[in-house]
Structures are given as C-alpha cells and as structure tokens.
Amino acid sequence: ILLIVSAMLPDDYRFARTIELNRPVGDVYPLVVNLPNWPKWDPFTESDPDAESTFTGTPGTIGSTWSWEGELIGVGRLTLQDFVTNVSIRSELAFISPQPMVGKDIWEFVETPSGVQVSWISEGNLDYPFGRFAGIFMDSILGPSIETGLDNLKKVSEGLPPPMQKTPADSMD
C-alpha cells in the first residue's frame, strides 16, 4: 500500500517566499550572488553557528561554491550555475548528508518604486518512494526557514550605509 500511495504523490517539489526590501536592487543582489555573504543572513547557518564553511571559486561567478558541514545542518554545498545581474540567480543545492538530495535554489529580483521585491524559490525532484512522502511536508518545514532568511536579508541590506546619491556635479563628468 505504501508503494502504491507513493506512486500517486508528486515526484517534484517547488515552494517560494517573497519579501519587499527598501534598498536598491544593486545593494541587495551582491548579498546573494556572492556566496561568502550568505553566513551574514542565511537561516541555516544561524541555526548551527559552529558549522564550518568553505568557499571556492571567485565570488559572484559561475561555478563558485559554498560548502558547509555542521552538526545540525549536515553536509552540503551550493554552486552558482547561472545568473542575470540584478534579475535572477540559479544555483544547485546539494545535500550530502544526513539525507542525500539535489535541488535548485532560485532567486528573482524585481525593482519596485521603494526598492526591490526578492523571491527565494526552492525546487527539485523527489525520490520514490520515501522522498515523495517527505515532499508533502517540505513547504511547511522549510518555508518558515526561508522566510527567516528573507527577513535576515532585509535586516542586513537595510542596515547597510545609505546608497551614494549622485549630485548635479557628478553628471557633468
């Protein structure tokens, strides 16, 4: 019965959270695309402050990677795969242990009159049979952490020094 029920469950997952930040997209985007900035606001790092992080590659370039190992957050890595500056970021998110799983981490940035709307999206495939059962609970379990991460990103970005304002003299250069 377990196998039959699992076969009827979705074989993929997708959930997203969105927040409005009162900062220009050019100030917020680097906090996400440059992986060494993640520990400043990432909710999972916050939950396991003794976790070890390693960054490889040039920050903000395709192929740059953040690897971590912690007692609570396990072992995993995030690898930058594609981006459009100030618009979107796509990364591979790989959990190595305790439960191996690979998914996509997607960010979208939409400029607004007061700053930027930021969406953090997680999606991937679910293994048969047990991964499909876990998929039922992924949004309710991980969604609140994503919300915390976006709230942290808001605090960090809005706590940055004010953007430099151009003066009329600057435009004459």
Coordinates of N, CA, C and O in Angstrom, one line a residue:
I1 N 0.8 -1.2 0.0 CA 0.0 0.0 0.0 C 0.9 1.3 0.0 O 0.6 2.2 -0.7
L2 N 2.0 1.2 0.8 CA 2.9 2.4 0.9 C 3.4 2.7 -0.5 O 3.5 3.9 -0.9
L3 N 3.8 1.7 -1.3 CA 4.4 1.9 -2.6 C 3.3 2.5 -3.6 O 3.6 3.3 -4.4
I4 N 2.1 2.0 -3.5 CA 1.1 2.5 -4.4 C 0.7 3.9 -4.1 O 0.6 4.8 -5.0
V5 N 0.6 4.3 -2.8 CA 0.3 5.7 -2.4 C 1.5 6.6 -2.8 O 1.2 7.6 -3.4
S6 N 2.7 6.1 -2.6 CA 3.9 6.9 -3.0 C 3.9 7.2 -4.5 O 4.2 8.3 -5.0
A7 N 3.5 6.2 -5.3 CA 3.5 6.3 -6.8 C 2.5 7.4 -7.2 O 2.6 8.0 -8.3
M8 N 1.5 7.7 -6.4 CA 0.5 8.7 -6.7 C 0.8 10.1 -6.3 O 0.2 11.1 -6.7
L9 N 1.9 10.2 -5.5 CA 2.3 11.5 -5.0 C 3.2 12.2 -6.0 O 3.8 11.6 -6.8
P10 N 3.2 13.6 -6.0 CA 4.1 14.3 -6.9 C 5.5 13.8 -6.8 O 6.0 13.5 -5.7
D11 N 6.2 13.9 -8.0 CA 7.6 13.5 -8.0 C 8.6 14.7 -8.0 O 9.8 14.5 -8.2
D12 N 8.0 15.9 -7.7 CA 8.8 17.0 -7.6 C 8.2 18.0 -6.6 O 7.1 17.8 -6.1
Y13 N 9.0 19.0 -6.2 CA 8.5 20.0 -5.2 C 8.9 21.4 -5.7 O 9.9 21.5 -6.5
R14 N 8.2 22.4 -5.2 CA 8.5 23.8 -5.5 C 7.8 24.6 -4.5 O 6.6 24.4 -4.2
F15 N 8.6 25.4 -3.8 CA 8.0 26.4 -2.9 C 8.8 27.7 -2.9 O 9.9 27.7 -3.3
A16 N 8.1 28.8 -2.6 CA 8.7 30.1 -2.7 C 8.2 31.0 -1.6 O 7.1 30.8 -1.1
R17 N 9.1 32.0 -1.3 CA 8.7 33.1 -0.4 C 9.2 34.4 -1.0 O 10.2 34.4 -1.7
T18 N 8.5 35.4 -0.8 CA 8.8 36.7 -1.4 C 8.8 37.8 -0.3 O 8.0 37.7 0.6
I19 N 9.7 38.8 -0.4 CA 9.7 39.9 0.5 C 10.0 41.2 -0.2 O 10.7 41.1 -1.3
E20 N 9.6 42.3 0.3 CA 10.0 43.6 -0.3 C 11.0 44.2 0.6 O 10.9 44.3 1.8
L21 N 12.1 44.7 0.0 CA 13.2 45.3 0.7 C 13.3 46.8 0.2 O 13.2 47.1 -0.9
N22 N 13.5 47.6 1.2 CA 13.6 49.1 0.9 C 15.1 49.4 0.7 O 15.7 50.2 1.4
R23 N 15.6 48.8 -0.4 CA 17.0 49.0 -0.8 C 17.1 48.9 -2.3 O 16.3 48.1 -2.9
P24 N 17.9 49.6 -3.0 CA 18.1 49.3 -4.4 C 18.6 47.9 -4.7 O 19.3 47.3 -3.9
V25 N 18.1 47.4 -5.8 CA 18.5 46.0 -6.2 C 20.0 45.9 -6.2 O 20.6 44.8 -5.9
G26 N 20.7 46.9 -6.7 CA 22.2 46.9 -6.8 C 22.9 46.7 -5.4 O 24.0 46.3 -5.4
D27 N 22.2 47.0 -4.3 CA 22.7 46.8 -3.0 C 22.4 45.4 -2.4 O 23.1 44.8 -1.7
V28 N 21.2 44.9 -2.9 CA 20.8 43.6 -2.3 C 21.4 42.4 -3.1 O 21.8 41.4 -2.5
Y29 N 21.4 42.5 -4.4 CA 21.8 41.4 -5.3 C 23.2 40.8 -4.9 O 23.4 39.6 -4.8
P30 N 24.2 41.7 -4.6 CA 25.5 41.2 -4.2 C 25.5 40.4 -2.9 O 26.4 39.5 -2.7
L31 N 24.6 40.6 -2.0 CA 24.5 39.8 -0.8 C 24.1 38.4 -1.0 O 24.3 37.5 -0.2
V32 N 23.5 38.2 -2.2 CA 23.0 36.8 -2.6 C 24.0 36.1 -3.6 O 24.4 35.0 -3.4
V33 N 24.4 36.9 -4.6 CA 25.2 36.2 -5.6 C 26.6 36.0 -5.1 O 27.3 35.0 -5.6
N34 N 27.1 36.7 -4.2 CA 28.5 36.5 -3.6 C 28.3 35.6 -2.4 O 28.0 36.0 -1.3
L35 N 28.5 34.3 -2.6 CA 28.2 33.3 -1.6 C 28.9 33.5 -0.2 O 28.3 33.2 0.8
P36 N 30.1 34.1 -0.2 CA 30.7 34.4 1.2 C 29.8 35.3 2.0 O 30.0 35.5 3.2
N37 N 28.8 36.0 1.4 CA 27.9 36.9 2.2 C 26.8 36.1 2.8 O 26.1 36.6 3.7
W38 N 26.5 34.9 2.4 CA 25.4 34.1 2.9 C 25.4 33.9 4.5 O 24.4 34.1 5.1
P39 N 26.5 33.6 5.1 CA 26.5 33.5 6.5 C 26.0 34.7 7.3 O 25.7 34.6 8.5
K40 N 26.0 35.9 6.7 CA 25.6 37.1 7.3 C 24.0 37.0 7.5 O 23.5 37.7 8.4
W41 N 23.3 36.3 6.7 CA 21.8 36.3 6.8 C 21.2 34.9 6.6 O 20.0 34.8 6.9
D42 N 21.9 33.9 6.2 CA 21.3 32.6 6.0 C 20.7 32.0 7.3 O 21.4 31.9 8.3
P43 N 19.5 31.5 7.2 CA 18.8 31.0 8.4 C 19.4 29.6 8.9 O 19.4 29.3 10.1
F44 N 20.0 28.9 8.0 CA 20.5 27.6 8.4 C 21.9 27.7 9.1 O 22.1 27.0 10.0
T45 N 22.7 28.6 8.6 CA 23.9 28.9 9.3 C 23.6 29.5 10.7 O 24.3 29.2 11.6
E46 N 22.6 30.3 10.7 CA 22.2 30.9 12.0 C 21.8 29.8 13.0 O 22.1 30.0 14.2
S47 N 21.2 28.8 12.5 CA 20.7 27.7 13.4 C 21.9 26.8 13.9 O 21.7 26.0 14.8
D48 N 23.0 26.8 13.2 CA 24.2 26.0 13.5 C 25.4 26.8 13.4 O 26.3 26.6 12.5
P49 N 25.6 27.7 14.4 CA 26.8 28.7 14.3 C 28.1 28.0 14.3 O 29.1 28.7 13.9
D50 N 28.3 26.8 14.8 CA 29.5 26.1 14.8 C 29.9 25.4 13.5 O 30.9 24.8 13.4
A51 N 28.9 25.4 12.5 CA 29.2 24.8 11.3 C 30.4 25.4 10.6 O 30.6 26.6 10.7
E52 N 31.1 24.5 9.9 CA 32.3 25.0 9.1 C 31.9 25.3 7.7 O 31.2 24.5 7.0
S53 N 32.3 26.5 7.2 CA 32.0 26.9 5.8 C 33.3 27.0 5.0 O 34.3 27.4 5.5
T54 N 33.2 26.6 3.7 CA 34.3 26.7 2.8 C 33.8 27.3 1.5 O 32.8 26.9 1.0
F55 N 34.5 28.3 1.0 CA 34.1 29.0 -0.3 C 35.2 28.8 -1.3 O 36.4 29.0 -1.0
T56 N 34.8 28.3 -2.5 CA 35.8 28.1 -3.5 C 35.3 28.8 -4.8 O 34.1 29.1 -5.0
G57 N 36.3 29.2 -5.6 CA 36.0 29.9 -6.8 C 35.9 31.4 -6.5 O 35.9 31.9 -5.4
T58 N 35.8 32.2 -7.5 CA 35.7 33.7 -7.4 C 34.2 34.0 -7.1 O 33.3 33.6 -7.8
P59 N 34.0 34.7 -5.9 CA 32.6 35.0 -5.5 C 31.9 35.8 -6.7 O 32.5 36.6 -7.4
G60 N 30.6 35.4 -6.8 CA 29.8 36.0 -7.8 C 30.0 35.6 -9.3 O 29.6 36.2 -10.2
T61 N 30.7 34.4 -9.4 CA 31.0 33.9 -10.8 C 30.4 32.5 -10.8 O 30.3 31.8 -9.8
I62 N 30.1 32.1 -12.0 CA 29.5 30.7 -12.3 C 30.6 29.7 -11.8 O 31.8 29.9 -12.1
G63 N 30.1 28.7 -11.1 CA 31.0 27.7 -10.5 C 31.5 28.0 -9.1 O 32.0 27.1 -8.5
S64 N 31.3 29.2 -8.6 CA 31.7 29.4 -7.2 C 30.8 28.6 -6.3 O 29.6 28.4 -6.6
T65 N 31.4 28.1 -5.2 CA 30.7 27.2 -4.4 C 30.9 27.5 -2.9 O 31.9 27.9 -2.5
W66 N 29.8 27.3 -2.2 CA 29.8 27.4 -0.7 C 29.5 25.9 -0.2 O 28.5 25.4 -0.5
S67 N 30.5 25.4 0.5 CA 30.3 24.1 1.2 C 30.2 24.2 2.7 O 30.9 25.1 3.2
W68 N 29.4 23.4 3.3 CA 29.3 23.5 4.8 C 29.2 22.1 5.4 O 28.9 21.1 4.7
E69 N 29.5 22.1 6.7 CA 29.4 20.9 7.4 C 29.1 21.3 8.9 O 29.9 22.0 9.5
G70 N 28.0 20.8 9.4 CA 27.6 21.1 10.7 C 26.8 20.0 11.4 O 26.3 19.1 10.7
E71 N 26.8 20.1 12.7 CA 26.1 19.0 13.4 C 24.6 19.1 13.1 O 23.9 18.0 13.0
L72 N 24.0 20.3 13.0 CA 22.6 20.4 12.8 C 22.2 20.5 11.3 O 21.2 20.0 10.9
I73 N 23.0 21.2 10.6 CA 22.7 21.4 9.1 C 23.3 20.4 8.2 O 23.0 20.4 7.0
G74 N 24.0 19.4 8.7 CA 24.6 18.4 7.9 C 25.7 18.8 7.0 O 26.4 19.8 7.3
V75 N 25.9 18.1 5.9 CA 26.9 18.4 4.9 C 26.2 18.7 3.6 O 25.3 18.0 3.2
G76 N 26.7 19.8 3.0 CA 26.1 20.2 1.7 C 26.9 21.2 1.0 O 28.0 21.6 1.4
R77 N 26.4 21.6 -0.2 CA 27.0 22.7 -1.0 C 26.0 23.4 -1.9 O 25.0 22.8 -2.3
L78 N 26.3 24.6 -2.1 CA 25.6 25.5 -3.0 C 26.5 26.0 -4.1 O 27.5 26.6 -3.8
T79 N 26.2 25.7 -5.4 CA 27.1 26.0 -6.5 C 26.3 27.0 -7.5 O 25.2 26.6 -8.0
L80 N 26.9 28.1 -7.7 CA 26.3 29.1 -8.6 C 26.3 28.6 -10.0 O 27.4 28.2 -10.5
Q81 N 25.2 28.5 -10.7 CA 25.1 27.9 -12.0 C 24.8 28.9 -13.1 O 25.3 28.8 -14.3
D82 N 24.0 29.9 -12.8 CA 23.7 30.9 -13.9 C 23.1 32.1 -13.2 O 22.6 32.0 -12.1
F83 N 23.3 33.3 -13.8 CA 22.7 34.5 -13.2 C 22.5 35.6 -14.3 O 23.2 35.5 -15.3
V84 N 21.6 36.5 -14.1 CA 21.4 37.7 -14.8 C 21.5 38.8 -13.8 O 20.7 38.9 -12.9
T85 N 22.5 39.6 -13.9 CA 22.8 40.6 -12.8 C 21.6 41.4 -12.5 O 20.9 41.9 -13.4
N86 N 21.3 41.5 -11.2 CA 20.2 42.2 -10.6 C 18.8 41.7 -11.0 O 17.8 42.4 -10.8
V87 N 18.8 40.5 -11.6 CA 17.5 40.0 -12.1 C 17.2 38.6 -11.5 O 16.2 38.3 -10.9
S88 N 18.2 37.7 -11.6 CA 18.0 36.3 -11.2 C 19.3 35.6 -10.9 O 20.3 35.9 -11.5
I89 N 19.2 34.5 -10.1 CA 20.3 33.7 -9.8 C 19.8 32.2 -9.7 O 18.8 32.0 -9.1
R90 N 20.5 31.3 -10.3 CA 20.2 29.9 -10.2 C 21.4 29.1 -9.7 O 22.5 29.3 -10.2
S91 N 21.2 28.3 -8.7 CA 22.2 27.5 -8.1 C 21.8 26.1 -7.9 O 20.6 25.8 -7.8
E92 N 22.7 25.2 -7.9 CA 22.5 23.8 -7.5 C 22.7 23.7 -6.0 O 23.7 24.1 -5.5
L93 N 21.7 23.1 -5.3 CA 21.8 22.9 -3.9 C 21.9 21.4 -3.7 O 20.9 20.7 -4.0
A94 N 23.0 21.0 -3.1 CA 23.2 19.5 -2.9 C 23.4 19.2 -1.4 O 24.3 19.8 -0.8
F95 N 22.5 18.4 -0.9 CA 22.6 17.9 0.5 C 23.3 16.6 0.4 O 22.9 15.7 -0.3
I96 N 24.4 16.4 1.1 CA 25.2 15.2 1.0 C 24.8 14.2 2.2 O 24.7 13.0 2.0
S97 N 24.7 14.8 3.4 CA 24.3 14.0 4.5 C 23.5 14.9 5.5 O 23.8 16.1 5.5
P98 N 22.6 14.5 6.3 CA 22.3 13.1 6.5 C 21.5 12.4 5.4 O 21.5 11.2 5.3
Q99 N 20.7 13.2 4.6 CA 19.9 12.7 3.6 C 20.3 13.2 2.2 O 20.1 14.4 2.0
P100 N 20.9 12.5 1.4 CA 21.3 13.0 0.1 C 20.1 13.5 -0.8 O 19.1 12.8 -0.8
M101 N 20.3 14.7 -1.4 CA 19.2 15.2 -2.2 C 19.8 16.4 -3.0 O 20.7 17.1 -2.4
V102 N 19.4 16.6 -4.2 CA 19.9 17.7 -5.0 C 18.7 18.4 -5.5 O 17.7 17.9 -6.0
G103 N 18.7 19.8 -5.4 CA 17.6 20.6 -5.9 C 18.2 21.9 -6.5 O 19.4 22.1 -6.7
K104 N 17.3 22.8 -6.8 CA 17.6 24.1 -7.4 C 17.3 25.2 -6.4 O 16.2 25.1 -5.7
D105 N 18.1 26.1 -6.3 CA 17.9 27.3 -5.4 C 17.8 28.5 -6.4 O 18.8 28.7 -7.2
I106 N 16.7 29.2 -6.5 CA 16.5 30.2 -7.5 C 16.1 31.5 -6.8 O 15.3 31.5 -5.8
W107 N 16.7 32.6 -7.2 CA 16.4 33.9 -6.7 C 15.9 34.8 -7.8 O 16.5 34.8 -8.9
E108 N 14.9 35.6 -7.6 CA 14.4 36.6 -8.5 C 14.3 37.9 -7.9 O 13.9 38.0 -6.7
F109 N 14.7 39.0 -8.6 CA 14.8 40.3 -8.1 C 14.0 41.2 -9.1 O 14.2 41.2 -10.2
V110 N 13.0 41.9 -8.5 CA 12.1 42.8 -9.3 C 12.1 44.2 -8.7 O 11.7 44.3 -7.5
E111 N 12.6 45.2 -9.4 CA 12.7 46.5 -8.9 C 11.3 47.0 -8.7 O 10.4 46.8 -9.4
T112 N 11.1 47.8 -7.6 CA 9.9 48.4 -7.2 C 10.1 49.9 -6.9 O 11.3 50.3 -6.8
P113 N 9.1 50.7 -6.8 CA 9.3 52.1 -6.6 C 10.1 52.4 -5.3 O 10.8 53.3 -5.2
S114 N 9.9 51.5 -4.3 CA 10.6 51.7 -3.0 C 11.9 50.8 -2.8 O 12.5 50.9 -1.7
G115 N 12.2 50.0 -3.8 CA 13.4 49.1 -3.6 C 13.4 47.9 -4.5 O 13.4 48.1 -5.7
V116 N 13.2 46.8 -3.9 CA 13.3 45.5 -4.7 C 12.4 44.5 -4.0 O 12.4 44.3 -2.8
Q117 N 11.7 43.7 -4.9 CA 11.0 42.5 -4.4 C 11.9 41.3 -4.6 O 12.4 41.2 -5.8
V118 N 12.1 40.6 -3.6 CA 13.0 39.4 -3.7 C 12.3 38.1 -3.5 O 11.5 38.0 -2.5
S119 N 12.4 37.2 -4.4 CA 11.8 35.8 -4.2 C 12.9 34.8 -4.1 O 13.8 34.8 -4.9
W120 N 12.7 33.9 -3.1 CA 13.6 32.8 -2.9 C 12.8 31.5 -3.2 O 11.8 31.3 -2.5
I121 N 13.2 30.8 -4.2 CA 12.5 29.6 -4.6 C 13.3 28.4 -4.5 O 14.5 28.4 -4.8
S122 N 12.7 27.3 -4.1 CA 13.4 26.0 -4.0 C 12.6 25.0 -4.8 O 11.4 24.9 -4.6
E123 N 13.3 24.2 -5.6 CA 12.6 23.2 -6.4 C 13.5 22.0 -6.7 O 14.7 22.1 -6.6
G124 N 12.9 20.9 -6.9 CA 13.7 19.7 -7.2 C 12.8 18.5 -7.4 O 11.6 18.5 -7.3
N125 N 13.5 17.4 -7.6 CA 12.8 16.1 -7.8 C 12.8 15.3 -6.5 O 13.7 15.5 -5.7
L126 N 11.8 14.5 -6.3 CA 11.7 13.6 -5.1 C 11.9 12.2 -5.5 O 11.2 11.7 -6.4
D127 N 12.7 11.5 -4.7 CA 12.9 10.1 -5.0 C 11.7 9.2 -4.6 O 10.9 9.6 -3.7
Y128 N 11.6 8.1 -5.3 CA 10.5 7.2 -5.0 C 11.1 6.1 -4.1 O 12.2 5.6 -4.3
P129 N 10.4 5.7 -3.1 CA 9.1 6.1 -2.6 C 9.1 7.1 -1.5 O 8.2 7.9 -1.3
F130 N 10.2 7.1 -0.6 CA 10.2 7.9 0.6 C 10.3 9.4 0.4 O 9.8 10.2 1.1
G131 N 11.1 9.8 -0.6 CA 11.2 11.2 -0.9 C 9.9 11.9 -1.3 O 9.6 13.1 -0.9
R132 N 9.0 11.1 -1.9 CA 7.7 11.7 -2.2 C 6.8 12.0 -1.0 O 6.1 12.9 -1.0
F133 N 7.0 11.1 0.0 CA 6.3 11.4 1.3 C 6.9 12.6 2.0 O 6.1 13.4 2.5
A134 N 8.2 12.7 1.9 CA 8.8 13.9 2.5 C 8.4 15.2 1.8 O 8.3 16.3 2.4
G135 N 8.1 15.1 0.5 CA 7.7 16.2 -0.3 C 6.4 16.9 0.2 O 6.2 18.1 0.1
I136 N 5.6 16.1 0.8 CA 4.3 16.6 1.4 C 4.6 17.6 2.4 O 3.8 18.6 2.6
F137 N 5.7 17.5 3.2 CA 5.9 18.4 4.3 C 7.0 19.4 4.0 O 7.3 20.2 4.9
M138 N 7.6 19.4 2.9 CA 8.8 20.3 2.6 C 8.4 21.8 2.8 O 9.2 22.5 3.4
D139 N 7.3 22.2 2.2 CA 7.0 23.6 2.3 C 6.7 24.0 3.8 O 7.2 25.0 4.2
S140 N 6.0 23.2 4.5 CA 5.7 23.6 5.9 C 6.9 23.5 6.8 O 7.0 24.2 7.8
I141 N 7.9 22.6 6.5 CA 9.1 22.5 7.3 C 10.1 23.6 6.9 O 10.7 24.2 7.8
L142 N 10.4 23.7 5.6 CA 11.4 24.6 5.2 C 11.0 26.0 4.9 O 11.8 27.0 4.9
G143 N 9.7 26.2 4.6 CA 9.2 27.5 4.3 C 9.4 28.5 5.3 O 9.9 29.7 5.1
P144 N 9.2 28.2 6.6 CA 9.5 29.2 7.7 C 11.0 29.6 7.8 O 11.3 30.7 8.1
S145 N 11.9 28.6 7.5 CA 13.3 29.0 7.5 C 13.6 29.9 6.3 O 14.4 30.9 6.5
I146 N 13.0 29.7 5.2 CA 13.2 30.6 4.0 C 12.7 32.0 4.4 O 13.3 33.0 4.1
E147 N 11.5 32.1 5.1 CA 11.0 33.4 5.5 C 12.0 34.1 6.5 O 12.2 35.3 6.3
T148 N 12.6 33.3 7.4 CA 13.6 33.8 8.3 C 14.8 34.4 7.5 O 15.3 35.5 7.8
G149 N 15.2 33.6 6.5 CA 16.3 34.1 5.7 C 16.0 35.4 5.0 O 16.9 36.3 5.0
L150 N 14.9 35.5 4.5 CA 14.5 36.7 3.8 C 14.4 37.9 4.8 O 14.8 39.0 4.5
D151 N 13.8 37.6 5.9 CA 13.8 38.7 7.0 C 15.2 39.1 7.4 O 15.5 40.3 7.5
N152 N 16.1 38.1 7.5 CA 17.5 38.4 7.8 C 18.2 39.2 6.7 O 18.9 40.2 7.0
L153 N 17.9 38.8 5.5 CA 18.4 39.6 4.3 C 17.9 41.0 4.3 O 18.7 41.9 4.1
K154 N 16.7 41.2 4.7 CA 16.1 42.5 4.8 C 16.9 43.4 5.8 O 17.3 44.5 5.6
K155 N 17.1 42.8 7.0 CA 17.8 43.5 8.1 C 19.2 43.8 7.7 O 19.7 45.0 7.9
V156 N 19.9 42.9 7.1 CA 21.3 43.1 6.7 C 21.3 44.2 5.6 O 22.1 45.2 5.7
S157 N 20.5 44.1 4.6 CA 20.6 45.0 3.4 C 20.1 46.4 3.9 O 20.7 47.4 3.5
E158 N 19.1 46.5 4.7 CA 18.6 47.8 5.1 C 19.5 48.4 6.1 O 19.4 49.6 6.4
G159 N 20.4 47.6 6.7 CA 21.4 48.2 7.7 C 22.6 48.6 7.0 O 23.5 49.2 7.7
L160 N 22.8 48.5 5.7 CA 23.9 49.0 5.0 C 23.9 50.5 5.0 O 22.9 51.1 5.1
P161 N 25.1 51.1 4.8 CA 25.1 52.5 4.7 C 24.2 53.0 3.6 O 24.1 52.3 2.6
P162 N 23.7 54.2 3.7 CA 22.8 54.7 2.6 C 23.5 54.7 1.2 O 24.8 54.9 1.2
P163 N 22.8 54.4 0.2 CA 23.4 54.5 -1.2 C 23.9 55.9 -1.5 O 23.4 56.9 -1.0
M164 N 25.0 55.9 -2.2 CA 25.6 57.2 -2.6 C 24.6 57.9 -3.6 O 24.2 57.3 -4.5
Q165 N 24.3 59.1 -3.3 CA 23.5 59.9 -4.2 C 24.3 60.7 -5.1 O 25.3 61.3 -4.8
K166 N 23.9 60.7 -6.4 CA 24.6 61.5 -7.4 C 24.2 63.0 -7.2 O 23.1 63.2 -7.0
T167 N 25.2 63.8 -7.4 CA 24.9 65.2 -7.4 C 24.9 65.8 -8.8 O 25.5 65.1 -9.7
P168 N 24.4 66.9 -9.0 CA 24.4 67.5 -10.4 C 25.9 67.6 -10.9 O 26.1 67.4 -12.1
A169 N 26.8 67.8 -10.0 CA 28.2 67.9 -10.5 C 28.7 66.5 -11.0 O 29.5 66.5 -11.9
D170 N 28.2 65.4 -10.4 CA 28.6 64.1 -10.9 C 28.2 63.8 -12.3 O 28.9 63.2 -13.1
S171 N 27.1 64.3 -12.7 CA 26.6 64.1 -14.1 C 27.3 64.9 -15.1 O 27.2 64.7 -16.3
M172 N 28.2 65.9 -14.7 CA 28.9 66.7 -15.6 C 30.2 66.0 -16.0 O 30.9 66.5 -16.9
D173 N 30.6 64.9 -15.3 CA 31.9 64.3 -15.6 C 31.9 63.6 -16.9 O 31.0 63.0 -17.4

